Amino acid sequence: QRAFDPLYNGFGIEIANWYSRTADLILRGQSGYNSRWILQGIESIVGSYKPDLCVLFLGNNDATKKGQNVPPEEFKENVVKIINYLHQVNSDMDVILLTPTRADESVRRHDTTKLYVDEIWSILSSNLDNSGHIAVGDLWSGENSITLSDLCDSCHLN
């Protein structure tokens, strides 16, 4: 959401700097969208581009207590359909699935959000992609986990 906002020193700025003159970065972040809405609009979001890499950061809005909530099982189905579409666009495309992050409990319960984290990992382990074109960036657990202090508004990165 704020990946390219210089006020937040977002990760998009760092990636753009890292890949300057070697790759084109196209931001297609959809503020407030859940996996259902991304799936419905995936063709217009991707447009005529045939990217080599797509980073999908889904699940945070799906797990909210508000009207954006999507049940975990449907979330998984939506993400699989999105990946399948992306691989129709470019069969060699690498896809990185970022897990949902922790958030303030008033926004998302940790035990509920963990269900969406588990669905991301189950997509990877389901052998959906035998070619190695899918990876997971775990923002939930271990030393890479995102804490509340990493969130600008108790919910969003950057």
PDB file of C-alpha atoms in Angstrom:
ATOM      1  CA  GLN A   1       0.000   0.000   0.000  1.00  0.00           C
ATOM      2  CA  ARG A   2       2.820   2.385   0.812  1.00  0.00           C
ATOM      3  CA  ALA A   3       5.610   0.506  -0.944  1.00  0.00           C
ATOM      4  CA  PHE A   4       6.665   3.473  -3.083  1.00  0.00           C
ATOM      5  CA  ASP A   5       5.847   6.242  -0.623  1.00  0.00           C
ATOM      6  CA  PRO A   6       9.078   8.101   0.243  1.00  0.00           C
ATOM      7  CA  LEU A   7       7.587   9.221   3.564  1.00  0.00           C
ATOM      8  CA  TYR A   8       7.596   5.581   4.701  1.00  0.00           C
ATOM      9  CA  ASN A   9      10.812   4.473   2.956  1.00  0.00           C
ATOM     10  CA  GLY A  10       8.767   1.602   1.548  1.00  0.00           C
ATOM     11  CA  PHE A  11      10.187  -1.657   0.272  1.00  0.00           C
ATOM     12  CA  GLY A  12       9.170  -0.754  -3.294  1.00  0.00           C
ATOM     13  CA  ILE A  13      11.649   2.106  -3.247  1.00  0.00           C
ATOM     14  CA  GLU A  14      14.394  -0.257  -2.110  1.00  0.00           C
ATOM     15  CA  ILE A  15      13.529  -2.801  -4.807  1.00  0.00           C
ATOM     16  CA  ALA A  16      13.397  -0.101  -7.495  1.00  0.00           C
ATOM     17  CA  ASN A  17      16.790   1.155  -6.392  1.00  0.00           C
ATOM     18  CA  TRP A  18      18.252  -2.368  -6.351  1.00  0.00           C
ATOM     19  CA  TYR A  19      16.974  -3.164  -9.853  1.00  0.00           C
ATOM     20  CA  SER A  20      17.510   0.274 -11.416  1.00  0.00           C
ATOM     21  CA  ARG A  21      18.402   0.001 -15.103  1.00  0.00           C
ATOM     22  CA  THR A  22      18.022  -3.798 -15.025  1.00  0.00           C
ATOM     23  CA  ALA A  23      14.289  -4.351 -14.536  1.00  0.00           C
ATOM     24  CA  ASP A  24      11.006  -2.486 -14.757  1.00  0.00           C
ATOM     25  CA  LEU A  25       8.904  -2.397 -11.612  1.00  0.00           C
ATOM     26  CA  ILE A  26       5.165  -2.072 -11.999  1.00  0.00           C
ATOM     27  CA  LEU A  27       3.126  -1.443  -8.882  1.00  0.00           C
ATOM     28  CA  ARG A  28      -0.313  -2.999  -8.980  1.00  0.00           C
ATOM     29  CA  GLY A  29      -1.154  -2.819  -5.293  1.00  0.00           C
ATOM     30  CA  GLN A  30      -4.875  -2.626  -4.699  1.00  0.00           C
ATOM     31  CA  SER A  31      -5.549  -0.823  -1.436  1.00  0.00           C
ATOM     32  CA  GLY A  32      -8.112  -2.585   0.713  1.00  0.00           C
ATOM     33  CA  TYR A  33      -8.667  -5.453  -1.710  1.00  0.00           C
ATOM     34  CA  ASN A  34      -9.095  -9.032  -0.606  1.00  0.00           C
ATOM     35  CA  SER A  35      -8.339 -12.157  -2.651  1.00  0.00           C
ATOM     36  CA  ARG A  36     -11.919 -12.312  -3.991  1.00  0.00           C
ATOM     37  CA  TRP A  37     -11.706  -8.795  -5.438  1.00  0.00           C
ATOM     38  CA  ILE A  38      -8.201  -9.368  -6.851  1.00  0.00           C
ATOM     39  CA  LEU A  39      -9.429 -12.549  -8.566  1.00  0.00           C
ATOM     40  CA  GLN A  40     -12.385 -10.682 -10.065  1.00  0.00           C
ATOM     41  CA  GLY A  41     -10.126  -7.987 -11.490  1.00  0.00           C
ATOM     42  CA  ILE A  42      -6.933  -9.934 -12.211  1.00  0.00           C
ATOM     43  CA  GLU A  43      -7.131  -9.496 -15.995  1.00  0.00           C
ATOM     44  CA  SER A  44      -7.328  -5.710 -15.785  1.00  0.00           C
ATOM     45  CA  ILE A  45      -4.733  -5.585 -12.989  1.00  0.00           C
ATOM     46  CA  VAL A  46      -2.164  -7.495 -15.052  1.00  0.00           C
ATOM     47  CA  GLY A  47      -3.253  -5.896 -18.324  1.00  0.00           C
ATOM     48  CA  SER A  48      -0.981  -6.608 -21.275  1.00  0.00           C
ATOM     49  CA  TYR A  49       2.105  -7.135 -19.116  1.00  0.00           C
ATOM     50  CA  LYS A  50       3.845 -10.495 -19.059  1.00  0.00           C
ATOM     51  CA  PRO A  51       5.946 -10.152 -15.917  1.00  0.00           C
ATOM     52  CA  ASP A  52       8.776 -12.486 -15.007  1.00  0.00           C
ATOM     53  CA  LEU A  53       8.066 -12.078 -11.300  1.00  0.00           C
ATOM     54  CA  CYS A  54       4.919 -11.362  -9.333  1.00  0.00           C
ATOM     55  CA  VAL A  55       4.816 -10.799  -5.586  1.00  0.00           C
ATOM     56  CA  LEU A  56       1.392 -11.539  -4.107  1.00  0.00           C
ATOM     57  CA  PHE A  57       0.754 -10.091  -0.688  1.00  0.00           C
ATOM     58  CA  LEU A  58      -2.728 -11.363   0.124  1.00  0.00           C
ATOM     59  CA  GLY A  59      -4.492 -12.460   3.269  1.00  0.00           C
ATOM     60  CA  ASN A  60      -4.308  -9.419   5.522  1.00  0.00           C
ATOM     61  CA  ASN A  61      -7.596  -7.981   4.271  1.00  0.00           C
ATOM     62  CA  ASP A  62      -9.149 -11.441   3.896  1.00  0.00           C
ATOM     63  CA  ALA A  63      -8.593 -12.044   7.618  1.00  0.00           C
ATOM     64  CA  THR A  64     -10.019  -8.746   8.871  1.00  0.00           C
ATOM     65  CA  LYS A  65     -13.030  -8.458  11.109  1.00  0.00           C
ATOM     66  CA  LYS A  66     -14.591  -5.958   8.707  1.00  0.00           C
ATOM     67  CA  GLY A  67     -16.589  -6.492   5.494  1.00  0.00           C
ATOM     68  CA  GLN A  68     -13.509  -7.566   3.525  1.00  0.00           C
ATOM     69  CA  ASN A  69     -13.388 -10.946   5.256  1.00  0.00           C
ATOM     70  CA  VAL A  70     -13.064 -14.015   3.037  1.00  0.00           C
ATOM     71  CA  PRO A  71     -13.196 -17.490   4.631  1.00  0.00           C
ATOM     72  CA  PRO A  72      -9.797 -19.280   4.670  1.00  0.00           C
ATOM     73  CA  GLU A  73     -10.904 -22.052   2.300  1.00  0.00           C
ATOM     74  CA  GLU A  74     -12.151 -19.550  -0.290  1.00  0.00           C
ATOM     75  CA  PHE A  75      -8.971 -17.499   0.201  1.00  0.00           C
ATOM     76  CA  LYS A  76      -6.877 -20.532  -0.744  1.00  0.00           C
ATOM     77  CA  GLU A  77      -9.031 -21.246  -3.807  1.00  0.00           C
ATOM     78  CA  ASN A  78      -8.775 -17.612  -4.902  1.00  0.00           C
ATOM     79  CA  VAL A  79      -4.991 -17.533  -4.538  1.00  0.00           C
ATOM     80  CA  VAL A  80      -4.623 -20.785  -6.516  1.00  0.00           C
ATOM     81  CA  LYS A  81      -6.807 -19.337  -9.302  1.00  0.00           C
ATOM     82  CA  ILE A  82      -4.755 -16.121  -9.310  1.00  0.00           C
ATOM     83  CA  ILE A  83      -1.516 -18.123  -9.599  1.00  0.00           C
ATOM     84  CA  ASN A  84      -2.982 -20.244 -12.393  1.00  0.00           C
ATOM     85  CA  TYR A  85      -3.984 -17.098 -14.277  1.00  0.00           C
ATOM     86  CA  LEU A  86      -0.534 -15.580 -13.824  1.00  0.00           C
ATOM     87  CA  HIS A  87       1.060 -18.750 -15.193  1.00  0.00           C
ATOM     88  CA  GLN A  88      -1.270 -18.568 -18.208  1.00  0.00           C
ATOM     89  CA  VAL A  89       0.100 -15.076 -18.840  1.00  0.00           C
ATOM     90  CA  ASN A  90       3.704 -16.294 -18.528  1.00  0.00           C
ATOM     91  CA  SER A  91       4.344 -19.952 -17.753  1.00  0.00           C
ATOM     92  CA  ASP A  92       7.885 -19.119 -16.606  1.00  0.00           C
ATOM     93  CA  MET A  93       6.756 -16.420 -14.170  1.00  0.00           C
ATOM     94  CA  ASP A  94       8.081 -16.745 -10.638  1.00  0.00           C
ATOM     95  CA  VAL A  95       5.469 -16.051  -7.969  1.00  0.00           C
ATOM     96  CA  ILE A  96       6.356 -15.119  -4.418  1.00  0.00           C
ATOM     97  CA  LEU A  97       3.505 -15.477  -1.944  1.00  0.00           C
ATOM     98  CA  LEU A  98       3.955 -13.272   1.110  1.00  0.00           C
ATOM     99  CA  THR A  99       2.194 -14.491   4.215  1.00  0.00           C
ATOM    100  CA  PRO A 100      -0.096 -12.179   6.130  1.00  0.00           C
ATOM    101  CA  THR A 101       1.520 -10.237   8.955  1.00  0.00           C
ATOM    102  CA  ARG A 102       0.541  -9.857  12.554  1.00  0.00           C
ATOM    103  CA  ALA A 103      -1.637  -6.843  13.336  1.00  0.00           C
ATOM    104  CA  ASP A 104      -3.271  -5.137  16.244  1.00  0.00           C
ATOM    105  CA  GLU A 105      -5.864  -7.534  17.676  1.00  0.00           C
ATOM    106  CA  SER A 106      -8.574  -4.907  17.167  1.00  0.00           C
ATOM    107  CA  VAL A 107      -8.018  -5.239  13.404  1.00  0.00           C
ATOM    108  CA  ARG A 108      -7.316  -8.971  13.027  1.00  0.00           C
ATOM    109  CA  ARG A 109      -7.086 -11.728  15.576  1.00  0.00           C
ATOM    110  CA  HIS A 110      -3.758 -13.562  15.490  1.00  0.00           C
ATOM    111  CA  ASP A 111      -5.363 -16.994  15.641  1.00  0.00           C
ATOM    112  CA  THR A 112      -7.611 -16.103  12.699  1.00  0.00           C
ATOM    113  CA  THR A 113      -4.769 -14.620  10.656  1.00  0.00           C
ATOM    114  CA  LYS A 114      -2.667 -17.745  11.284  1.00  0.00           C
ATOM    115  CA  LEU A 115      -5.295 -19.741   9.344  1.00  0.00           C
ATOM    116  CA  TYR A 116      -4.485 -17.649   6.247  1.00  0.00           C
ATOM    117  CA  VAL A 117      -0.749 -18.073   6.830  1.00  0.00           C
ATOM    118  CA  ASP A 118      -1.316 -21.837   6.926  1.00  0.00           C
ATOM    119  CA  GLU A 119      -3.296 -21.688   3.667  1.00  0.00           C
ATOM    120  CA  ILE A 120      -0.357 -19.949   1.938  1.00  0.00           C
ATOM    121  CA  TRP A 121       1.978 -22.707   3.110  1.00  0.00           C
ATOM    122  CA  SER A 122      -0.512 -25.385   2.030  1.00  0.00           C
ATOM    123  CA  ILE A 123      -0.528 -23.919  -1.488  1.00  0.00           C
ATOM    124  CA  LEU A 124       3.241 -24.329  -1.651  1.00  0.00           C
ATOM    125  CA  SER A 125       3.132 -27.869  -0.266  1.00  0.00           C
ATOM    126  CA  SER A 126       0.207 -28.938  -2.484  1.00  0.00           C
ATOM    127  CA  ASN A 127       2.602 -29.398  -5.384  1.00  0.00           C
ATOM    128  CA  LEU A 128       0.608 -26.869  -7.404  1.00  0.00           C
ATOM    129  CA  ASP A 129       3.812 -25.971  -9.151  1.00  0.00           C
ATOM    130  CA  ASN A 130       6.323 -28.676  -9.986  1.00  0.00           C
ATOM    131  CA  SER A 131       8.608 -26.261 -11.820  1.00  0.00           C
ATOM    132  CA  GLY A 132       9.776 -24.373  -8.738  1.00  0.00           C
ATOM    133  CA  HIS A 133       8.151 -21.122  -9.845  1.00  0.00           C
ATOM    134  CA  ILE A 134       6.396 -20.534  -6.494  1.00  0.00           C
ATOM    135  CA  ALA A 135       8.026 -19.480  -3.237  1.00  0.00           C
ATOM    136  CA  VAL A 136       6.785 -18.172   0.102  1.00  0.00           C
ATOM    137  CA  GLY A 137       8.052 -15.128   1.947  1.00  0.00           C
ATOM    138  CA  ASP A 138       7.170 -15.804   5.565  1.00  0.00           C
ATOM    139  CA  LEU A 139       6.380 -12.516   7.306  1.00  0.00           C
ATOM    140  CA  TRP A 140       4.613 -14.287  10.166  1.00  0.00           C
ATOM    141  CA  SER A 141       7.155 -16.463  11.925  1.00  0.00           C
ATOM    142  CA  GLY A 142      10.810 -16.706  12.811  1.00  0.00           C
ATOM    143  CA  GLU A 143      13.359 -13.954  12.501  1.00  0.00           C
ATOM    144  CA  ASN A 144      11.582 -12.485   9.453  1.00  0.00           C
ATOM    145  CA  SER A 145       8.302 -11.987  11.280  1.00  0.00           C
ATOM    146  CA  ILE A 146       6.734  -8.570  11.118  1.00  0.00           C
ATOM    147  CA  THR A 147       5.917  -7.049  14.492  1.00  0.00           C
ATOM    148  CA  LEU A 148       3.450  -4.312  15.355  1.00  0.00           C
ATOM    149  CA  SER A 149       6.298  -1.797  15.440  1.00  0.00           C
ATOM    150  CA  ASP A 150       6.902  -2.533  11.715  1.00  0.00           C
ATOM    151  CA  LEU A 151       3.353  -1.499  10.849  1.00  0.00           C
ATOM    152  CA  CYS A 152       2.550   2.141  10.180  1.00  0.00           C
ATOM    153  CA  ASP A 153      -1.068   1.983  11.344  1.00  0.00           C
ATOM    154  CA  SER A 154      -1.359  -1.254  13.342  1.00  0.00           C
ATOM    155  CA  CYS A 155      -2.242  -3.080  10.135  1.00  0.00           C
ATOM    156  CA  HIS A 156      -0.125  -2.132   7.088  1.00  0.00           C
ATOM    157  CA  LEU A 157       3.552  -2.549   6.314  1.00  0.00           C
ATOM    158  CA  ASN A 158       5.696   0.549   5.752  1.00  0.00           C
TER     159      ASN A 158
END
